[in-house]
Backbone as a printed PyTorch tensor [residue, N CA C, xyz], in Angstrom:
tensor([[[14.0040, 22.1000, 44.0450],
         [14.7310, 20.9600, 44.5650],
         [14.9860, 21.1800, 46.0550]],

        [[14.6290, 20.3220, 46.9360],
         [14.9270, 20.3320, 48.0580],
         [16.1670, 20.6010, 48.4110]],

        [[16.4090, 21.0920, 49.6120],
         [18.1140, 21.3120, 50.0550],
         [18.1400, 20.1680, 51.5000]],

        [[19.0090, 19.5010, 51.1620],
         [19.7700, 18.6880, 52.2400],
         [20.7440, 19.2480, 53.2790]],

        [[19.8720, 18.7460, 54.5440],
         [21.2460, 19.1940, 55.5900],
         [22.0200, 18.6640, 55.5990]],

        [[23.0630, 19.3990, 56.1900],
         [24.4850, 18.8280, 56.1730],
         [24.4590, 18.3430, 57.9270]],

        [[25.1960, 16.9630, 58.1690],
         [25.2940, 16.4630, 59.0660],
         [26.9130, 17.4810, 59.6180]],

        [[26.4500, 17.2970, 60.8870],
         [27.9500, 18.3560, 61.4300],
         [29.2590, 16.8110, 61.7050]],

        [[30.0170, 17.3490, 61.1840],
         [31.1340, 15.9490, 61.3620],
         [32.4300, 16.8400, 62.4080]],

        [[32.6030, 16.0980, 62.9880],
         [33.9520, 16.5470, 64.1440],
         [34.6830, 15.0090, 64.0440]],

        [[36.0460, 15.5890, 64.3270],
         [37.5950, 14.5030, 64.1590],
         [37.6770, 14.5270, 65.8430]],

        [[38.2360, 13.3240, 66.0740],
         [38.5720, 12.9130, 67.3720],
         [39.8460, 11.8710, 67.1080]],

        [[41.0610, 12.4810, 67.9830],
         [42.2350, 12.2720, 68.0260],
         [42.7550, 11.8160, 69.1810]],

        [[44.0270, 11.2860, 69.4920],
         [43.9210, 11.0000, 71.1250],
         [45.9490, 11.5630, 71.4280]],

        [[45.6810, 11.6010, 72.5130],
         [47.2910, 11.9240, 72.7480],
         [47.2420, 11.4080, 74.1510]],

        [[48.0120,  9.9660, 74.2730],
         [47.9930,  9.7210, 75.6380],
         [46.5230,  9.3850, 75.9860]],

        [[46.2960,  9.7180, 77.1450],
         [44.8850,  9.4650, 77.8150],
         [43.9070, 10.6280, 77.6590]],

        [[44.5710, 11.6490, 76.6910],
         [43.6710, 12.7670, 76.4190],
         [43.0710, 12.2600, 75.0790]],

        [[41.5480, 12.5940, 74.8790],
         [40.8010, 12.4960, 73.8840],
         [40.4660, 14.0720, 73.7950]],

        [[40.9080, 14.1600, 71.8380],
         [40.8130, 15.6540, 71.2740],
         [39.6170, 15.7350, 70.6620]],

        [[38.6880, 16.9190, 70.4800],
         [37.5930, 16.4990, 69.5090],
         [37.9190, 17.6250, 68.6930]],

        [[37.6270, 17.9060, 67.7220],
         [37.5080, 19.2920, 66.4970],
         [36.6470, 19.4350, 66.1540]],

        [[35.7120, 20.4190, 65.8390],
         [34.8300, 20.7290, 64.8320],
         [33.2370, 20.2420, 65.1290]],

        [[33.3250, 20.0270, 66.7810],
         [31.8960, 19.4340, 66.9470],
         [31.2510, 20.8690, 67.2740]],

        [[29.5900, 20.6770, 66.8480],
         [28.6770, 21.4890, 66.9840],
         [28.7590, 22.1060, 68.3850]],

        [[28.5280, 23.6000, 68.7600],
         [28.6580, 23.9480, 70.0220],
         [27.2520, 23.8980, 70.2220]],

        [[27.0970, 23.6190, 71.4650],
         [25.4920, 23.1150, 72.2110],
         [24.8670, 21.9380, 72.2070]],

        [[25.7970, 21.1960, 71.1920],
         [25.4660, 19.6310, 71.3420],
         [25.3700, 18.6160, 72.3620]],

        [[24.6030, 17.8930, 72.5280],
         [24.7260, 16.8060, 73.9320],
         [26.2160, 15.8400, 73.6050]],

        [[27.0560, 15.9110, 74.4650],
         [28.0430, 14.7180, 74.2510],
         [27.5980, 13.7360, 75.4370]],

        [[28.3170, 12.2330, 74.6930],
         [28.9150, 11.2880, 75.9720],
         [30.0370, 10.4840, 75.4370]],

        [[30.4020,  9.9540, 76.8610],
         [31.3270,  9.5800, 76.8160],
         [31.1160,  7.6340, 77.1370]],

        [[31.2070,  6.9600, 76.5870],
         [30.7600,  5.4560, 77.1610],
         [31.6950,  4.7530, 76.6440]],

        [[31.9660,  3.1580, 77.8370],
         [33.1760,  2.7550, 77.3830],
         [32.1100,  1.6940, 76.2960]],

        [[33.0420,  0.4640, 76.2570],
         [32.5360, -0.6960, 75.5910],
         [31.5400, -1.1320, 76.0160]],

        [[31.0930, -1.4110, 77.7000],
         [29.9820, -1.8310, 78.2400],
         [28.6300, -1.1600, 77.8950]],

        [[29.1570,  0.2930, 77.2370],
         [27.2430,  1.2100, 77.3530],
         [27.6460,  1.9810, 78.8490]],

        [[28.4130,  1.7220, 79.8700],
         [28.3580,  2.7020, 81.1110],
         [29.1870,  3.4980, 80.5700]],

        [[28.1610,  4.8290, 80.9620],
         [28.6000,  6.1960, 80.6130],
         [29.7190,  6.6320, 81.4530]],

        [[30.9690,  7.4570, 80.6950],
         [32.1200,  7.5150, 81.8470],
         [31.7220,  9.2510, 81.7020]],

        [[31.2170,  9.8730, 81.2230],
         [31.2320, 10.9950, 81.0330],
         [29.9570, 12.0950, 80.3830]],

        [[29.6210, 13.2050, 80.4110],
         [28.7630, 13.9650, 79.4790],
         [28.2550, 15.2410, 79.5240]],

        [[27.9400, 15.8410, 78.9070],
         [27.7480, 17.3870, 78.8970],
         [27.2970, 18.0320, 77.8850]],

        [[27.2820, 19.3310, 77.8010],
         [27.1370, 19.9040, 76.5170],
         [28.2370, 20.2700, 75.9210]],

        [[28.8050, 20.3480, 74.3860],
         [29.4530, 21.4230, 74.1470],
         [29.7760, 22.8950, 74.2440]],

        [[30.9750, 22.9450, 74.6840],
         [30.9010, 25.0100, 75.2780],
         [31.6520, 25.3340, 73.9680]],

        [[32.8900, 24.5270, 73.3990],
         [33.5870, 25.1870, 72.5190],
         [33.9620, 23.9770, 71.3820]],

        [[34.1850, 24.3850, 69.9630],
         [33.6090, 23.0850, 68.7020],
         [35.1160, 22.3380, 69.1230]],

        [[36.7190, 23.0780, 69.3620],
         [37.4660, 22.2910, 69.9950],
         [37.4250, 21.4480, 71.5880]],

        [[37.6780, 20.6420, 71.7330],
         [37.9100, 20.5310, 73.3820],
         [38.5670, 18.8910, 73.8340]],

        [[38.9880, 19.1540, 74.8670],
         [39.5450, 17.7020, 75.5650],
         [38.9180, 16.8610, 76.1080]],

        [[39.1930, 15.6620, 76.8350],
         [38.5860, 14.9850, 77.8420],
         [39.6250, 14.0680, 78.1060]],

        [[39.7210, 13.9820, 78.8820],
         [40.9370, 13.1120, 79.8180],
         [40.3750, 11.7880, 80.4980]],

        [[40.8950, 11.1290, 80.1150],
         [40.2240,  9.5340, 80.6980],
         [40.8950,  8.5920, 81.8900]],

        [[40.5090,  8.1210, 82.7640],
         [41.2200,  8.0720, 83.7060],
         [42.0180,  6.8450, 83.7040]],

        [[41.5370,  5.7610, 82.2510],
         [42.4870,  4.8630, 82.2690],
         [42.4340,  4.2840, 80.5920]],

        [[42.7470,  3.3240, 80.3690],
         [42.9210,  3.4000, 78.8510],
         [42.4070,  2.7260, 78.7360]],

        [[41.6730,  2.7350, 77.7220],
         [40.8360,  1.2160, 76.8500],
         [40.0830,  2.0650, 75.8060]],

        [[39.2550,  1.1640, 74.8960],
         [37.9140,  1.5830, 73.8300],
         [37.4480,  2.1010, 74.1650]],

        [[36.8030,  3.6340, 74.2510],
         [35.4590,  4.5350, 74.0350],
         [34.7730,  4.4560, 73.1820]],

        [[33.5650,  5.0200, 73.2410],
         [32.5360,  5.6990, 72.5600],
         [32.3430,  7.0720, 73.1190]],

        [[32.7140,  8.0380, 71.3510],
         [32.2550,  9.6960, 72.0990],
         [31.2610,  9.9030, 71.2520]],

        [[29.9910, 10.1970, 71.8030],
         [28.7250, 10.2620, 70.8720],
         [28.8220, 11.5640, 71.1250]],

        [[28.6120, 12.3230, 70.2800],
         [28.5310, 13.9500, 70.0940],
         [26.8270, 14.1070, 68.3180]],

        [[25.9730, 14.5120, 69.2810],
         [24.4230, 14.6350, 68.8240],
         [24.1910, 13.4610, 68.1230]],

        [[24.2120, 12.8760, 66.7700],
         [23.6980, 11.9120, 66.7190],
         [24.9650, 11.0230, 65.9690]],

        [[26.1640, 11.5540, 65.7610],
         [27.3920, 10.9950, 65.7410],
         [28.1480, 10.4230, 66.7840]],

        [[28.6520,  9.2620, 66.2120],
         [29.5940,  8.5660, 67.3490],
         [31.0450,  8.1640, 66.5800]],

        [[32.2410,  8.3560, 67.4940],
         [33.1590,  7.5000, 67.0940],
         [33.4880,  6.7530, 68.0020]],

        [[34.4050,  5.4590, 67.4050],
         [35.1970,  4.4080, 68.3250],
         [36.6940,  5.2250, 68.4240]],

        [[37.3670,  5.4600, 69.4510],
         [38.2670,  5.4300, 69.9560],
         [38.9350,  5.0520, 71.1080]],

        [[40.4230,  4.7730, 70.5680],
         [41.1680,  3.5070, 71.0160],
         [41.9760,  4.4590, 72.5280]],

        [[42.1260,  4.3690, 73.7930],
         [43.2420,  5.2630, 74.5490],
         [44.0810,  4.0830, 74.7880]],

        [[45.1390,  4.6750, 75.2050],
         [46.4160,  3.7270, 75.7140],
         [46.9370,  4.4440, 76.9360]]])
């Protein structure tokens, strides 16, 4: 029987204008894009926790490898 990969899943939380991520793959491509598709941000992962600070509030998109979530800043 074949074995299935497991997709890597990470939680993204927000506090303020900080966006938290948990549990994402280290070495992964991230970005950061608002509602429009313009990218506000991107990099690799260095560590599976980490921050990102946004410089003003509204809807994101944090795509981390082939996962994305919607999150809300205020």
């Amino acid at each position: 029987m074949p074995t299935l990969a497991q997709v890597p899943q990470f939680t993204v939380t927000t506090v303020g204008r900080d966006i938290q991520v948990a549990g994402a793959r280290v070495g992964a491509a991230y970005a950061v894009l608002d509602m429009q598709g313009r990218v506000m941000g991107e990099g690799r992962v260095e560590s599976a926790n980490f921050n990102l600070t946004m410089s003003r509030a509204g809807t994101y998109i944090i795509k981390i490898g082939y996962t994305s979530r919607v999150v809300p800043v205020r």
